[in-house]
Amino acid sequence: MSSYQSDSGDTNEQPGSSDPGESSEIITENTLLSKSREKYQAIYKKFNSWRETNNKGPLSQDVMLDFFMGLSQKMKPSSLWSHYSMLKHTINSNDKIDISSYKKLNSFLRLQSTGYKSKQTKVLTPTDIERFLNEAPDNQFLATKVALIFGIIGACRRQELCNVTMDDIEDDGIMALVTIPKNENDPERSFTICGEFYNMYRRYSNLRPKNIESKRFFVNYQNGKCTHQVIGINKFGSMPKTIASYLNLPDPESYTGHSFRRTSATLLADSGADLATLKRHGGWKSKVARVFIEHSKEKKKKICQQITESVVLKPQASASTSNQASEVQMPLESSDEIADADDPLFVDCTFKVKEENTSLETSAEVTEPESEVSEPDSMVMQSNPQS
C-alpha cells in the first residue's frame, strides 16, 4: 500500500488510531460500501488461506498475533492498521468474533507504530497557487488551472473532478455554482466560483466544443483548443505534480491526486475557520477536520502571539548593525585631503616633513645623554680652585 493519502479517503489510518477498548458492533455485509467490499473480502480470504496453509487452529488471539507478526516483516505500521481494521469488520460479520478485545494484538500493533509517521501528500501554498495561475501560459495549462480552481475552492477529489458534468454547473454570467452530487461516502455539497477565478473558468468553458457527446465538463485541452476527448481520472491525479514541476518545487512526486483537497482544507484552516465550517466545506468527519485545524500554521502562530504578549523583550542589535555603527564612528578625511588625493598632479610632502621631524627628535634624544655625562666633569673642575 502506498504511504501517501489516497483519494478514496481523507487520511490514512494513523498508527494507533484504532481504539481497542471500544467494543465494535456486529457489522453485516450490507454495511460495507460496494467500493470497499471486494477489498475487505480479499483480506479476509488471505487471512483464512494463511491459517489453512500453516495449519493454525480455530481463530484466537495467538493466531491473529502470529499473522500480524508475519505481516510486520514486510509492511509499514499504517498498512498493518489498515489490515487490522478490515479484518475486524469482516471477522465480526462472518465469525461473530470481536478482535478489538485482543489486548496482546493491540499492544503489538501500537508497539510497531512507535516513532512512525506516515508520509502525507504535500499541499500548495497561496504563493504557489498565485504563481501558477499568473505565470503559466494559458495555451498549455488552462485546463490544469481550472481544475486547480475547482479543486481548492470545492475541496474536490480527482474522481469528483472527473465526474463534474455541465448539468452540475449553474452559470449566471457573474459566478458559477458547482454542485458535487451525493455518493456512498459523502453528502451533496456545492461551491461557487467568482471574481478572477470565474473569468479563468469562462475562458476555458467558452472553448469547450458545443457538439461534444459527453456531458462531462473537463475535456482535453491542447495548444489553446479543446478536443472531444474527456480528461481521465489519472490525468487529474497527476495535475498537482505537473504544477509542482512547473514551479520547480522540491520533491514534486509528493504532490499527488489528493493535494488539491488537502490544500483546500489547509487554506481554510489557516484562515481561522472553525470545525463546523471545515466539516461542511469538504464533508470531512470531525476527527479529520480537527486534524487540519490542529496542524494549521496560522493557528499555531496566533497561539504563540497570545502566549508571548505578556513578555516584553528589549530589541537586540544584530552583529551587522554593530559593525555599521563602528564604521560610522571612524574618522573621515577632510574634503581638502580628498580633493588633493584625487588631483593627478598632487605630491604628498607630509611624509618627508614627518621624516625630518622624526630625525630631529632622534638626534635630540641621542645628544641629551652626552650632556648628562659631561656635567660631573665640569663640577669637578670647579671644585679644584677652591681647594
Coordinates of C-alpha atoms in Angstrom, one line a residue:
M1 CA 0.0 0.0 0.0
S2 CA 1.2 3.5 -0.7
S3 CA 2.2 5.6 2.2
Y4 CA 0.5 8.6 0.6
Q5 CA -3.0 9.5 1.3
S6 CA -5.4 8.0 -1.2
D7 CA -8.3 9.7 -3.0
S8 CA -10.9 7.3 -1.6
G9 CA -10.4 8.6 2.0
D10 CA -9.3 11.8 3.6
T11 CA -6.4 10.3 5.7
N12 CA -4.6 7.0 6.1
E13 CA -5.5 5.3 9.3
Q14 CA -2.8 6.7 11.5
P15 CA -0.8 4.4 13.8
G16 CA -2.7 3.9 17.0
S17 CA -5.8 5.5 15.7
S18 CA -8.0 2.4 16.4
D19 CA -9.5 2.3 19.8
P20 CA -9.1 -1.3 21.1
G21 CA -11.0 -0.6 24.2
E22 CA -14.2 0.3 22.3
S23 CA -16.4 -2.7 21.5
S24 CA -17.5 -2.7 17.9
E25 CA -20.9 -3.7 16.9
I26 CA -21.5 -6.6 14.5
I27 CA -21.1 -5.3 11.0
T28 CA -23.1 -7.0 8.3
E29 CA -22.1 -7.4 4.7
N30 CA -24.6 -4.7 3.6
T31 CA -23.0 -2.0 5.7
L32 CA -19.8 -2.2 3.8
L33 CA -19.5 0.2 0.8
S34 CA -19.7 -1.6 -2.5
K35 CA -16.4 0.1 -3.5
S36 CA -14.6 -1.5 -0.5
R37 CA -16.5 -4.8 -0.1
E38 CA -14.2 -6.6 -2.6
K39 CA -11.1 -5.3 -0.9
Y40 CA -12.3 -6.3 2.6
Q41 CA -13.2 -9.8 1.4
A42 CA -9.8 -10.2 -0.3
I43 CA -8.1 -9.5 3.0
Y44 CA -10.4 -11.9 4.9
K45 CA -9.7 -14.7 2.3
K46 CA -6.0 -14.0 2.6
F47 CA -6.1 -14.5 6.3
N48 CA -8.1 -17.7 6.1
S49 CA -5.8 -19.1 3.4
W50 CA -2.8 -18.3 5.6
R51 CA -4.4 -20.1 8.5
E52 CA -5.1 -23.2 6.5
T53 CA -1.6 -23.3 4.9
N54 CA 0.1 -23.0 8.3
N55 CA -2.2 -25.5 10.0
K56 CA -3.5 -23.0 12.5
G57 CA -6.3 -24.0 14.7
P58 CA -9.5 -22.1 15.5
L59 CA -9.4 -18.3 15.3
S60 CA -7.8 -16.9 18.5
Q61 CA -5.7 -14.1 19.8
D62 CA -2.5 -16.1 19.3
V63 CA -3.4 -17.0 15.7
M64 CA -4.1 -13.3 14.9
L65 CA -0.8 -12.3 16.6
D66 CA 1.2 -14.8 14.5
F67 CA -0.5 -13.5 11.4
F68 CA 0.3 -9.8 12.1
M69 CA 3.9 -10.6 13.2
G70 CA 4.5 -12.1 9.7
L71 CA 2.9 -9.0 8.1
S72 CA 5.1 -6.7 10.1
Q73 CA 8.2 -8.0 8.4
K74 CA 7.1 -6.6 5.0
M75 CA 4.5 -3.9 5.8
K76 CA 4.5 -0.4 7.3
P77 CA 2.6 0.2 10.5
S78 CA 0.0 2.2 8.6
S79 CA -0.7 -0.9 6.4
L80 CA -0.9 -3.1 9.5
W81 CA -3.6 -0.9 11.0
S82 CA -5.4 -1.0 7.6
H83 CA -5.4 -4.8 7.6
Y84 CA -6.5 -4.8 11.2
S85 CA -9.4 -2.6 10.5
M86 CA -10.7 -4.6 7.6
L87 CA -10.3 -7.9 9.4
K88 CA -12.1 -6.5 12.4
H89 CA -15.1 -5.8 10.3
T90 CA -15.1 -9.0 8.2
I91 CA -14.4 -11.3 11.2
N92 CA -17.3 -9.6 13.1
S93 CA -19.5 -10.2 10.1
N94 CA -18.6 -13.7 9.3
D95 CA -17.3 -15.3 12.5
K96 CA -19.1 -13.1 15.1
I97 CA -15.9 -12.5 16.9
D98 CA -14.7 -9.1 18.2
I99 CA -10.9 -9.0 17.8
S100 CA -10.8 -5.5 19.3
S101 CA -10.8 -7.2 22.6
Y102 CA -7.5 -8.9 21.9
K103 CA -5.2 -6.8 24.1
K104 CA -1.9 -8.6 23.1
L105 CA -2.6 -7.9 19.4
N106 CA -3.4 -4.3 20.0
S107 CA -0.3 -3.8 22.2
F108 CA 1.8 -5.4 19.4
L109 CA 0.4 -3.0 16.8
R110 CA 0.9 0.0 18.9
L111 CA 4.5 -1.1 19.6
Q112 CA 5.1 -1.3 15.9
S113 CA 3.7 2.2 15.4
T114 CA 6.1 3.8 18.0
G115 CA 8.1 6.6 16.3
Y116 CA 6.4 6.0 12.9
K117 CA 5.0 8.9 11.0
S118 CA 3.1 8.3 7.8
K119 CA 4.1 10.3 4.8
Q120 CA 1.3 12.6 3.6
T121 CA 0.8 14.3 0.3
K122 CA 2.2 17.8 0.1
V123 CA 0.0 20.9 -0.3
L124 CA 0.3 24.0 -2.4
T125 CA 0.8 27.3 -0.7
P126 CA -1.1 30.5 -1.6
T127 CA 2.1 31.8 -3.2
D128 CA 2.4 28.6 -5.3
I129 CA -1.2 29.0 -6.5
E130 CA -0.8 32.6 -7.4
R131 CA 2.5 32.0 -9.3
F132 CA 1.0 29.1 -11.4
L133 CA -2.3 30.9 -12.2
N134 CA -0.5 34.2 -13.1
E135 CA 2.7 32.9 -14.8
A136 CA 1.8 29.6 -16.5
P137 CA 0.8 30.1 -20.2
D138 CA -2.9 29.5 -20.9
N139 CA -2.3 27.9 -24.2
Q140 CA -0.7 25.0 -22.4
F141 CA -2.1 24.9 -18.8
L142 CA -5.6 26.4 -19.0
A143 CA -7.4 23.1 -18.2
T144 CA -5.0 22.5 -15.3
K145 CA -5.6 26.0 -14.0
V146 CA -9.4 25.5 -14.0
A147 CA -9.0 22.0 -12.4
L148 CA -6.9 23.7 -9.7
I149 CA -9.6 26.3 -9.1
F150 CA -12.3 23.7 -8.8
G151 CA -10.1 21.5 -6.6
I152 CA -9.1 24.1 -4.0
I153 CA -12.4 26.0 -3.9
G154 CA -14.5 22.9 -3.7
A155 CA -12.1 20.5 -1.9
C156 CA -12.6 18.1 -4.8
R157 CA -11.1 14.6 -5.1
R158 CA -9.8 13.6 -8.5
Q159 CA -12.8 11.3 -9.0
E160 CA -15.1 14.2 -8.3
L161 CA -13.3 16.5 -10.8
C162 CA -13.6 13.7 -13.4
N163 CA -17.4 13.3 -12.8
V164 CA -18.4 17.0 -12.9
T165 CA -20.9 17.5 -15.8
M166 CA -22.4 20.5 -17.5
D167 CA -25.6 19.8 -15.6
D168 CA -23.7 20.3 -12.3
I169 CA -22.8 23.9 -13.1
E170 CA -25.1 26.9 -13.0
D171 CA -23.5 29.9 -14.7
D172 CA -25.4 33.2 -14.4
G173 CA -22.7 35.3 -16.1
I174 CA -21.3 36.6 -12.9
M175 CA -20.4 33.5 -11.0
A176 CA -20.7 29.7 -11.3
L177 CA -22.4 27.4 -8.8
V178 CA -21.0 23.9 -8.9
T179 CA -22.7 21.0 -7.2
I180 CA -20.9 17.8 -6.2
P181 CA -23.6 15.0 -6.2
K182 CA -24.1 12.8 -3.2
N183 CA -22.2 9.5 -3.2
E184 CA -21.7 6.5 -1.0
N185 CA -19.2 8.3 1.2
D186 CA -20.3 11.9 1.3
P187 CA -23.4 14.0 1.2
E188 CA -24.1 16.5 -1.6
R189 CA -22.2 19.8 -1.4
S190 CA -21.7 22.8 -3.5
F191 CA -19.4 25.8 -4.0
T192 CA -19.2 29.0 -6.1
I193 CA -16.6 30.3 -8.4
C194 CA -16.4 34.1 -8.8
G195 CA -14.0 37.0 -9.4
E196 CA -10.9 36.4 -11.4
F197 CA -11.3 32.6 -10.9
Y198 CA -14.6 32.9 -12.7
N199 CA -13.0 34.8 -15.6
M200 CA -10.5 32.0 -16.0
Y201 CA -13.3 29.4 -15.8
R202 CA -15.2 31.2 -18.5
R203 CA -12.2 31.3 -20.9
Y204 CA -12.0 27.5 -20.7
S205 CA -15.7 27.0 -20.8
N206 CA -16.1 29.1 -23.9
L207 CA -13.6 26.9 -25.7
R208 CA -15.4 23.7 -25.0
P209 CA -16.9 22.2 -28.2
K210 CA -20.7 22.7 -28.5
N211 CA -21.3 19.4 -30.3
I212 CA -19.5 17.1 -27.9
E213 CA -21.4 14.0 -27.0
S214 CA -20.2 13.7 -23.4
K215 CA -21.7 15.9 -20.7
R216 CA -18.5 15.8 -18.6
F217 CA -17.2 19.4 -18.2
F218 CA -13.5 18.8 -18.3
V219 CA -12.2 17.8 -21.8
N220 CA -8.7 17.6 -23.2
Y221 CA -7.0 20.9 -23.9
Q222 CA -4.0 21.3 -26.3
N223 CA -2.4 24.3 -28.0
G224 CA -5.2 26.6 -26.9
K225 CA -8.1 24.4 -28.1
C226 CA -10.4 21.9 -26.5
T227 CA -10.9 18.5 -28.1
H228 CA -13.8 16.0 -27.9
Q229 CA -11.8 13.7 -25.6
V230 CA -12.6 13.9 -21.9
I231 CA -9.9 14.1 -19.2
G232 CA -9.4 10.9 -17.3
I233 CA -9.0 10.3 -13.5
N234 CA -5.3 9.6 -13.8
K235 CA -4.6 12.9 -15.5
F236 CA -6.4 14.7 -12.7
G237 CA -4.3 12.8 -10.3
S238 CA -1.1 13.9 -12.0
M239 CA -2.0 17.6 -12.2
P240 CA -0.6 18.6 -8.8
K241 CA 2.7 17.0 -9.8
T242 CA 2.6 19.0 -13.1
I243 CA 2.1 22.2 -11.2
A244 CA 4.9 21.4 -8.7
S245 CA 7.3 20.6 -11.6
Y246 CA 6.4 23.8 -13.4
L247 CA 7.1 25.8 -10.2
N248 CA 10.3 23.9 -9.6
L249 CA 9.1 22.9 -6.1
P250 CA 11.2 20.3 -4.2
D251 CA 10.0 16.6 -4.4
P252 CA 7.2 17.0 -7.0
E253 CA 6.4 13.3 -6.7
S254 CA 4.9 14.1 -3.3
Y255 CA 2.2 16.2 -4.9
T256 CA -0.5 13.5 -5.6
G257 CA -4.1 13.5 -6.6
H258 CA -5.1 14.3 -3.1
S259 CA -3.1 17.6 -3.0
F260 CA -6.0 19.8 -4.2
R261 CA -8.3 18.6 -1.4
R262 CA -5.7 18.8 1.3
T263 CA -4.7 22.3 0.0
S264 CA -8.3 23.5 0.3
A265 CA -8.6 22.2 3.9
T266 CA -5.2 23.8 4.8
L267 CA -6.1 27.2 3.4
L268 CA -9.5 27.2 5.1
A269 CA -8.0 26.2 8.4
D270 CA -5.2 28.8 8.2
S271 CA -7.9 31.5 7.6
G272 CA -9.3 30.7 11.0
A273 CA -12.3 28.6 10.1
D274 CA -13.9 26.6 12.9
L275 CA -14.6 22.8 13.0
A276 CA -18.2 23.1 11.7
T277 CA -17.1 25.1 8.7
L278 CA -14.5 22.6 7.7
K279 CA -16.9 19.7 8.0
R280 CA -19.5 21.4 5.8
H281 CA -16.9 22.5 3.3
G282 CA -15.4 19.2 2.4
G283 CA -17.7 16.7 4.0
W284 CA -15.0 15.6 6.4
K285 CA -15.7 13.8 9.7
S286 CA -15.0 15.6 12.9
K287 CA -11.8 13.7 13.6
V288 CA -10.3 14.6 10.2
A289 CA -11.4 18.2 10.3
R290 CA -9.9 18.6 13.7
V291 CA -6.5 17.4 12.5
F292 CA -6.4 20.2 9.8
I293 CA -7.2 22.8 12.5
E294 CA -4.6 21.5 14.9
H295 CA -1.9 21.4 12.3
S296 CA -2.7 24.9 11.0
K297 CA 0.5 27.1 11.0
E298 CA -1.6 30.3 11.3
K299 CA -3.4 28.8 14.3
K300 CA -0.1 27.9 16.0
K301 CA 1.2 31.4 15.2
K302 CA -1.8 33.0 16.9
I303 CA -1.2 30.7 19.9
C304 CA 2.4 31.8 20.1
Q305 CA 1.4 35.5 20.0
Q306 CA -1.2 35.0 22.7
I307 CA 1.4 33.3 25.0
T308 CA 4.2 35.8 24.4
E309 CA 2.1 39.0 24.6
S310 CA 2.8 39.3 28.3
V311 CA 6.6 39.0 27.9
V312 CA 8.3 42.2 26.6
L313 CA 11.9 41.8 25.3
K314 CA 14.3 44.6 24.6
P315 CA 15.3 44.7 20.9
Q316 CA 18.8 43.5 20.5
A317 CA 21.1 45.0 17.9
S318 CA 22.4 42.4 15.4
A319 CA 26.0 41.9 14.5
S320 CA 25.6 43.7 11.2
T321 CA 24.1 46.8 13.0
S322 CA 27.0 47.0 15.4
N323 CA 29.5 46.7 12.6
Q324 CA 27.8 49.6 10.8
A325 CA 27.9 51.7 13.9
S326 CA 31.7 51.1 14.4
E327 CA 32.2 52.1 10.7
V328 CA 30.4 55.3 11.2
Q329 CA 32.5 56.2 14.2
M330 CA 35.8 56.0 12.3
P331 CA 37.3 59.5 11.4
L332 CA 36.8 60.7 7.9
E333 CA 39.3 62.5 5.8
S334 CA 38.7 66.2 5.3
S335 CA 37.3 67.4 2.0
D336 CA 40.6 69.1 1.1
E337 CA 42.6 65.9 1.6
I338 CA 40.2 64.0 -0.6
A339 CA 40.4 66.7 -3.3
D340 CA 44.2 66.7 -3.2
A341 CA 44.3 62.9 -3.4
D342 CA 42.1 63.0 -6.5
D343 CA 44.4 65.5 -8.2
P344 CA 46.8 63.7 -10.5
L345 CA 49.5 66.4 -10.0
F346 CA 49.3 66.3 -6.3
V347 CA 52.5 65.3 -4.5
D348 CA 52.2 64.4 -0.8
C349 CA 55.1 66.1 1.1
T350 CA 53.8 65.3 4.5
F351 CA 55.8 62.1 4.6
K352 CA 59.2 64.0 4.1
V353 CA 58.3 66.5 6.7
K354 CA 57.4 63.7 9.2
E355 CA 60.8 62.1 8.3
E356 CA 62.7 65.3 9.1
N357 CA 60.8 65.8 12.3
T358 CA 61.5 62.3 13.3
S359 CA 65.2 62.6 12.6
L360 CA 65.5 65.8 14.7
E361 CA 63.7 64.1 17.6
T362 CA 66.1 61.2 17.4
S363 CA 69.2 63.3 17.4
A364 CA 67.9 65.2 20.4
E365 CA 67.4 62.0 22.2
V366 CA 70.9 60.9 21.4
T367 CA 72.7 64.2 22.5
E368 CA 70.8 64.5 25.8
P369 CA 72.7 61.6 27.5
E370 CA 76.1 63.2 26.5
S371 CA 75.3 66.4 28.3
E372 CA 74.3 64.5 31.4
V373 CA 77.6 62.5 31.3
S374 CA 79.8 65.7 30.9
E375 CA 78.1 67.5 33.8
P376 CA 80.1 65.8 36.6
D377 CA 83.4 66.7 34.9
S378 CA 82.6 70.4 34.9
M379 CA 81.6 70.2 38.5
V380 CA 85.0 68.6 39.4
M381 CA 86.9 71.3 37.6
Q382 CA 85.0 74.0 39.5
S383 CA 85.8 72.3 42.8
N384 CA 89.6 72.3 42.3
P385 CA 90.3 76.1 42.6
Q386 CA 88.5 76.1 45.9
S387 CA 90.9 73.5 47.1

